[in-house]
Short mmCIF file of C-alpha atoms in Angstrom, two decimals:
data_model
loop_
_atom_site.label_atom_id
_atom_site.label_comp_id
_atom_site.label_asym_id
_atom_site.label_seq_id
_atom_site.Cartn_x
_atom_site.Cartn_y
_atom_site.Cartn_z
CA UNK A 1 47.06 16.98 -36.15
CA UNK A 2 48.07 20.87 -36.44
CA UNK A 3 44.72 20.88 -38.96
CA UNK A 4 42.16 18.98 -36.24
CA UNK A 5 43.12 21.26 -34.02
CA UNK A 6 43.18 24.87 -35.93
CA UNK A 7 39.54 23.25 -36.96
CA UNK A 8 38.52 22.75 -33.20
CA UNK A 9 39.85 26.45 -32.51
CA UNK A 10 38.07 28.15 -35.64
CA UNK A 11 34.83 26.23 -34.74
CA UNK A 12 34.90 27.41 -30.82
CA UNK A 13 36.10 30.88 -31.79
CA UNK A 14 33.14 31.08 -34.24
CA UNK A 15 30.39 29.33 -31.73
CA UNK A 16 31.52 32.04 -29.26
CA UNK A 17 31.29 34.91 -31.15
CA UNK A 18 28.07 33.59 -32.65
CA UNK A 19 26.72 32.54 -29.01
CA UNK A 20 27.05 36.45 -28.36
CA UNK A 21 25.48 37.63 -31.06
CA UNK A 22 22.45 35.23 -30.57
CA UNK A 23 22.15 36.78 -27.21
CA UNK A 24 22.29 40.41 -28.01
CA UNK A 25 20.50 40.84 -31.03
CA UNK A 26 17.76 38.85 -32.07
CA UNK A 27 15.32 39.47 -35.33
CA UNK A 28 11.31 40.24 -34.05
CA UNK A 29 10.37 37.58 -36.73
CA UNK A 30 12.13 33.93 -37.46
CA UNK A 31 10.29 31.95 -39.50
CA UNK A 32 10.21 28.48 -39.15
CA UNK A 33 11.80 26.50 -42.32
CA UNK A 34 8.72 23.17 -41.74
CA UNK A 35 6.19 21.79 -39.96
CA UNK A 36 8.48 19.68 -38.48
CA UNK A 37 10.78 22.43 -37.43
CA UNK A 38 7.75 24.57 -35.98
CA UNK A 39 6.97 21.53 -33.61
CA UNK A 40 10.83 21.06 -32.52
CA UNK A 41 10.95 24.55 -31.50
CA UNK A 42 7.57 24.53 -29.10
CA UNK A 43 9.27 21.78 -27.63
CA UNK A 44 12.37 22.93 -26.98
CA UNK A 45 10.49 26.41 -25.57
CA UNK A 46 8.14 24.17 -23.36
CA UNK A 47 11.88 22.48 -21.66
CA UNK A 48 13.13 25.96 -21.21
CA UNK A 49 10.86 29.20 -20.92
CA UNK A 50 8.06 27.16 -20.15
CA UNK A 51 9.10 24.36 -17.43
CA UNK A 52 7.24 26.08 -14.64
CA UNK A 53 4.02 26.81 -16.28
CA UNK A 54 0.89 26.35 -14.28
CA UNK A 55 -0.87 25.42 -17.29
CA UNK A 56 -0.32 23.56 -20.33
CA UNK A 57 -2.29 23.12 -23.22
CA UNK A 58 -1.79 19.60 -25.49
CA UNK A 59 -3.28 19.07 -28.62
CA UNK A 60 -3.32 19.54 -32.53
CA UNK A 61 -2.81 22.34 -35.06
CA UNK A 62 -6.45 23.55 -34.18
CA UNK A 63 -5.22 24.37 -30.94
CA UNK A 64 -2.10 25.27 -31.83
CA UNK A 65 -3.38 28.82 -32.86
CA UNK A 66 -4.00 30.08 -29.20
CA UNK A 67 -1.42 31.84 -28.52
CA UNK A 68 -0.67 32.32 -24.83
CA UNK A 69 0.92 35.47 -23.66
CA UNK A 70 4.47 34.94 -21.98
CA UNK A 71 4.93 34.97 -18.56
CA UNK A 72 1.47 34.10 -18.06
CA UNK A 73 1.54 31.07 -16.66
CA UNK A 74 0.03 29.02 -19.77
CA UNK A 75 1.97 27.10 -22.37
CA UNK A 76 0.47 25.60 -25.56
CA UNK A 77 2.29 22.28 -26.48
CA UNK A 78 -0.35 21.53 -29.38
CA UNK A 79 1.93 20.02 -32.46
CA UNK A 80 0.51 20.72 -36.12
CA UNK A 81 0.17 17.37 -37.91
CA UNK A 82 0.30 15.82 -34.33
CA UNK A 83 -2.69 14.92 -31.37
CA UNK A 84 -3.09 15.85 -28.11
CA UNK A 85 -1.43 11.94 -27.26
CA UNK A 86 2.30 13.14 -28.42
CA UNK A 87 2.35 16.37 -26.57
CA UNK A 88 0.81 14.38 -23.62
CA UNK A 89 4.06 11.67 -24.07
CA UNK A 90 6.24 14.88 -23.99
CA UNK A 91 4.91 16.30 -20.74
CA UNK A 92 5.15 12.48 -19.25
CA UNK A 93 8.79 12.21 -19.75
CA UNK A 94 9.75 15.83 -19.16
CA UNK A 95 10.77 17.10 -15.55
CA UNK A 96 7.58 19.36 -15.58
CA UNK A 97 4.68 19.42 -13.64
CA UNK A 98 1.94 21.97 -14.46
CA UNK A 99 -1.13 22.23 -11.75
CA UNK A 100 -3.36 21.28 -15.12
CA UNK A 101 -3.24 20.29 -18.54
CA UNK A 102 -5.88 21.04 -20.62
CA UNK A 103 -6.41 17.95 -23.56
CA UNK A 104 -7.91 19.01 -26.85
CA UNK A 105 -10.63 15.74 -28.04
CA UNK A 106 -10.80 17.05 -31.37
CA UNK A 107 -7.56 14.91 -32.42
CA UNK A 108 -6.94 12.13 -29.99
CA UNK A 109 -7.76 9.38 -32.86
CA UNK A 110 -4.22 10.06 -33.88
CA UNK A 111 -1.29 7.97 -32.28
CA UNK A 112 1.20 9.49 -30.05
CA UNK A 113 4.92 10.03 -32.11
CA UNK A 114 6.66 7.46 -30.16
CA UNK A 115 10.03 8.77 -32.39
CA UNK A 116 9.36 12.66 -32.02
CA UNK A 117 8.41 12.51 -28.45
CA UNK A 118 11.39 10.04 -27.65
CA UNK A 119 13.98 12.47 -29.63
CA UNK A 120 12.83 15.44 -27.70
CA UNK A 121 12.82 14.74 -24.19
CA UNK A 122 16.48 12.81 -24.27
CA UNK A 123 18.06 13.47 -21.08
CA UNK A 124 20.95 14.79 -23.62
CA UNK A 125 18.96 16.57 -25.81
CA UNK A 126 17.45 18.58 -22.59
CA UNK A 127 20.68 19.65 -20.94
CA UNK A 128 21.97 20.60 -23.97
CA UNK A 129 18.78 22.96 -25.12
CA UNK A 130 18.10 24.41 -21.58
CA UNK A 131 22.19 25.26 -21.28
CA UNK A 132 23.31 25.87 -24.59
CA UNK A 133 20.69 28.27 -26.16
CA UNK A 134 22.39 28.66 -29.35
CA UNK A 135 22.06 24.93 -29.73
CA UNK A 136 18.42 25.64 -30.01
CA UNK A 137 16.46 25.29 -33.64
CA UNK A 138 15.22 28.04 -33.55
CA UNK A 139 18.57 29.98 -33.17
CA UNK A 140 20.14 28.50 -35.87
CA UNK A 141 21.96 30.38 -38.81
CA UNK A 142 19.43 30.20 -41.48
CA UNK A 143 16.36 30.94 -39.23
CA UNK A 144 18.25 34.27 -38.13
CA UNK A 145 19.21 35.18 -41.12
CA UNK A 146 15.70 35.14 -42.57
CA UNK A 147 14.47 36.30 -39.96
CA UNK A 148 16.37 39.78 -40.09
CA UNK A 149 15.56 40.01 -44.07
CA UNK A 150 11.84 39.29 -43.05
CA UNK A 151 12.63 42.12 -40.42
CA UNK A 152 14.26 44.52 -43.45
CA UNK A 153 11.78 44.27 -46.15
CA UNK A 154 8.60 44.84 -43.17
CA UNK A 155 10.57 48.19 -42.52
CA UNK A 156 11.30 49.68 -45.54
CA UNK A 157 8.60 48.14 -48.18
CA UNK A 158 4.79 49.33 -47.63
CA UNK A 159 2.21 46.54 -48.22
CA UNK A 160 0.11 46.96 -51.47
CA UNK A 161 -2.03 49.45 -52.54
CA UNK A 162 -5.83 48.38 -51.01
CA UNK A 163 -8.20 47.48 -53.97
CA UNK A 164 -11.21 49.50 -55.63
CA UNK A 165 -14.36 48.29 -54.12
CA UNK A 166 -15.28 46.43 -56.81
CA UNK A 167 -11.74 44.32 -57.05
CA UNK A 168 -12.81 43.78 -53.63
CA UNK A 169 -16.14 42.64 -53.61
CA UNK A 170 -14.87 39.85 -56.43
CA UNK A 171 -12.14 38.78 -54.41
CA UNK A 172 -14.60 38.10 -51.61
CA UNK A 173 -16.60 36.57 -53.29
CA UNK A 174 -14.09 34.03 -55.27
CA UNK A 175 -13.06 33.85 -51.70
CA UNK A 176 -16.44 32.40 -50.21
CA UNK A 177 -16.66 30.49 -53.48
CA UNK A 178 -13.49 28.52 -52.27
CA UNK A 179 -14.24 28.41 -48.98
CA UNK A 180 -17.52 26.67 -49.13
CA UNK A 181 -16.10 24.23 -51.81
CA UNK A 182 -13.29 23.22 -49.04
CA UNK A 183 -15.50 22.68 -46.61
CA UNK A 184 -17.26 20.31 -48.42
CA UNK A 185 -14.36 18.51 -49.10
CA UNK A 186 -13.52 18.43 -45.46
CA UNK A 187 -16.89 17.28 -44.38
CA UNK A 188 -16.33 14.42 -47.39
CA UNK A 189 -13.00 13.10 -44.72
CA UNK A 190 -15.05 13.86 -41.50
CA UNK A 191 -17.73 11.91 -42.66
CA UNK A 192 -16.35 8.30 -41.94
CA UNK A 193 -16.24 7.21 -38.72
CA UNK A 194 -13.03 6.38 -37.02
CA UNK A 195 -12.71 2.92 -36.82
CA UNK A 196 -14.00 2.40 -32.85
CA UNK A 197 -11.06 -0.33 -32.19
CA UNK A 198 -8.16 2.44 -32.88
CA UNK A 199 -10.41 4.83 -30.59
CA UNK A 200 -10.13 2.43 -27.96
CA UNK A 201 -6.50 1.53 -28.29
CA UNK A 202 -6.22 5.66 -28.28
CA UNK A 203 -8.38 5.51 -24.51
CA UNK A 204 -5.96 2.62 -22.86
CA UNK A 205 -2.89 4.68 -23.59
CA UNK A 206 -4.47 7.77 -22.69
CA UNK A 207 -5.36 6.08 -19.23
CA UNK A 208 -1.86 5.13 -18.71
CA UNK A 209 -0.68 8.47 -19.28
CA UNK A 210 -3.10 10.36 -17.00
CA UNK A 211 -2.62 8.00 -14.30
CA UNK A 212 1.39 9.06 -14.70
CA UNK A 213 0.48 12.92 -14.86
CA UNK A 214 -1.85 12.68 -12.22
CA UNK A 215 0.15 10.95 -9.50
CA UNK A 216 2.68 13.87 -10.17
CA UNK A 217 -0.04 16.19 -9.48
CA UNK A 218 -1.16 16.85 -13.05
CA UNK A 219 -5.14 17.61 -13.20
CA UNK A 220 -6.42 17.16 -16.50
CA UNK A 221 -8.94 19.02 -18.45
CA UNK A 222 -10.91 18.06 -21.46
CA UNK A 223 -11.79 20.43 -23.91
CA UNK A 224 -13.24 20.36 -27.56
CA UNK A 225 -12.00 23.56 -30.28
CA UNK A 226 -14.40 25.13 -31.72
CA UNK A 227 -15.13 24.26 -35.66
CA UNK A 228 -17.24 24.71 -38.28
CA UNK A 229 -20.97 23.48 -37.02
CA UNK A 230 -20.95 21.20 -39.69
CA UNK A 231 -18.07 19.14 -38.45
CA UNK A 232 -18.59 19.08 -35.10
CA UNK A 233 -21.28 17.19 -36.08
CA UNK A 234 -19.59 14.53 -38.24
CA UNK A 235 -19.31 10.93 -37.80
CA UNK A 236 -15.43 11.18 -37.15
CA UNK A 237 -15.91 13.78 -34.13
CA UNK A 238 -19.08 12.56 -33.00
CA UNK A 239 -17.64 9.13 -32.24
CA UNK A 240 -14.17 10.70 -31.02
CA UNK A 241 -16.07 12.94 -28.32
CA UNK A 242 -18.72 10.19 -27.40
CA UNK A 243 -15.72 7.58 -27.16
CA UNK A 244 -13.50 9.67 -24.70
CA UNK A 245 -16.94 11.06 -23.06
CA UNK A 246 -17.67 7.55 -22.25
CA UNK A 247 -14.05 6.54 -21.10
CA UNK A 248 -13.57 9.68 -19.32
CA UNK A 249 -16.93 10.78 -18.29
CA UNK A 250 -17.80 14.41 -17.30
CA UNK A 251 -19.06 13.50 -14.00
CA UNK A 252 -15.80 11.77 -13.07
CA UNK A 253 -13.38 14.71 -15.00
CA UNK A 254 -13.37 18.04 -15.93
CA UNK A 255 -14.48 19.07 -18.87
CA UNK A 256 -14.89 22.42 -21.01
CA UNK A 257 -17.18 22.78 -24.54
CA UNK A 258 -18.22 26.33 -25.35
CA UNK A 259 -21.63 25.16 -27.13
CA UNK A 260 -23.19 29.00 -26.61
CA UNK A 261 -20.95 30.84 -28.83
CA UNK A 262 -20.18 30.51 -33.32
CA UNK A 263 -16.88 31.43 -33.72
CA UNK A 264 -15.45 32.31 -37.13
CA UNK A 265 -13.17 29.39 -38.70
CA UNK A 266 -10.61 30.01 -41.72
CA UNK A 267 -11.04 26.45 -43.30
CA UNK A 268 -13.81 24.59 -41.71
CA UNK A 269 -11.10 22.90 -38.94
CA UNK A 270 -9.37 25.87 -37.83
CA UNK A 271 -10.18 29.38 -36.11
CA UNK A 272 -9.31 32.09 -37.70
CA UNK A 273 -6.61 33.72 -35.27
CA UNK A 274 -8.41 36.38 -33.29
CA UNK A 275 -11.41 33.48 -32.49
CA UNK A 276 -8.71 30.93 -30.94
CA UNK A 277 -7.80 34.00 -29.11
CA UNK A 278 -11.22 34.47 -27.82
CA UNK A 279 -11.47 31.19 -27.19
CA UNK A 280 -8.29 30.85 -25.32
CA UNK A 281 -9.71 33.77 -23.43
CA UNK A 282 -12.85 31.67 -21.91
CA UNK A 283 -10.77 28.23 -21.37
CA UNK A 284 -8.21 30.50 -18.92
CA UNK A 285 -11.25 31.67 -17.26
CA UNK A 286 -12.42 28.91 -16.96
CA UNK A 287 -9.09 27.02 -15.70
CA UNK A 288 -8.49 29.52 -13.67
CA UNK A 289 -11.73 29.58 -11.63
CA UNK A 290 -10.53 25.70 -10.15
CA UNK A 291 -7.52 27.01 -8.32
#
């Protein structure tokens, strides 16, 4: 009994002390240890630093590169490996209730997470993240302690010497090389179809969940990322956009498709990081314009 109990003291004695430093020092950089991991900690930030944001972004990883500045009223619950439906399920069953959410097209052939969206918006699972910070993934041991290594080496190791011009010029080129050879890889998986009966099931849920958001006083807003030209133009997003389009028609919702600008993508699916921040740029004005 003396042992349970000597445990129980050690372990509160060390979850203190922990707790404290947790809240007074903090590395600049902590990496994320998965995918999987990434996604649990934009949850857990949406429940906490981001409950009373005015806007909230759902979608996939090609949204998930627009990064929103904090305190700015925007969150971005896009999930890598994930659509738009699971961070949709996430905002259903939270306690939040942004003015708008803004729905990324691009990836709403993929099913919602019924297990990932159910795990992370437990009643249990909420009080404990928004009241218990150190509970939080991204706080945990291994994550910090990467994190301040990450933090050492930036400080006091300078990046590598910048190559000779012509090193350079082959890299680049090697470099479009690969890049044109992915993309037609990519355009080989965009260029089936989705099947239209899994689009439809996709449109029924989606229904049921905007009716949900939008008797809370959600507005939704359709938008479509940016991607290679190519793509866009595929079977698999043609029939995704015309599909939703046709279920949720731009004359009954809102809807937002940059079609005047090329913006610069870094595999043929995804923006290269300061183009999702131009793009995030015109969607805010853009949101922000209905108020």
């Amino acid at each position: 009994m003396k042992f349970f109990c000597r445990v129980i003291i050690f372990f509160l004695i060390f979850l203190g002390l922990y707790s404290g430093f947790v809240y007074f020092l903090s590395p600049q950089k902590i990496p994320k240890q998965s995918w999987w991991q990434h996604n649990r900690v934009r949850v857990e930030s949406f429940l906490t630093e981001g409950k009373n944001s005015k806007y909230v972004i759902a979608g996939s990883s090609m949204s998930d590169r627009m990064l929103p500045k904090a305190n700015s009223g925007w969150f971005n619950l896009s999930l890598v490996g994930e659509g738009a439906l699971t961070g949709l399920s996430i905002l259903k069953n939270s306690d939040t209730s942004p003015k708008f959410v803004l729905i990324e097209v691009n990836q709403l052939s993929v099913k919602e997470n019924v297990k990932f969206s159910g795990e992370n918006t437990d009643p249990f699972f909420v009080f404990t993240r928004r009241n218990f910070p150190v509970l939080r993934s991204e706080k945990q041991p291994l994550n910090y302690a990467v994190g301040f290594v990450i933090q050492f080496t930036d400080r006091f190791f300078t990046t590598e010497a910048k190559p000779a011009p012509k090193e350079e010029k082959e890299v680049l080129e090697i470099s479009k090389r690969l890049k044109q050879e992915h993309l037609q890889e990519v355009k080989r998986w965009y260029g089936a179809a989705v099947e239209q009966k899994k689009l439809n099931d996709r449109m029924v849920y989606l229904s049921s969940v905007l009716k949900e958001l939008e008797a809370k006083g959600v507005r939704p807003i359709f938008f479509e990322m940016p991607m290679h030209p190519e793509i866009l133009i595929s079977a698999k997003e043609t029939r995704t956009r015309e599909t939703v389009q046709k279920n949720f028609p731009p004359s009954h919702y809102l809807w937002f498709i940059d079609n005047k600008d090329i913006y610069e993508d870094s595999d043929a699916l995804h923006l290269a990081y300061p183009e999702a921040d131009r793009f995030l740029s015109k969607l805010k004005e853009y949101a922000e314009s209905l108020q």
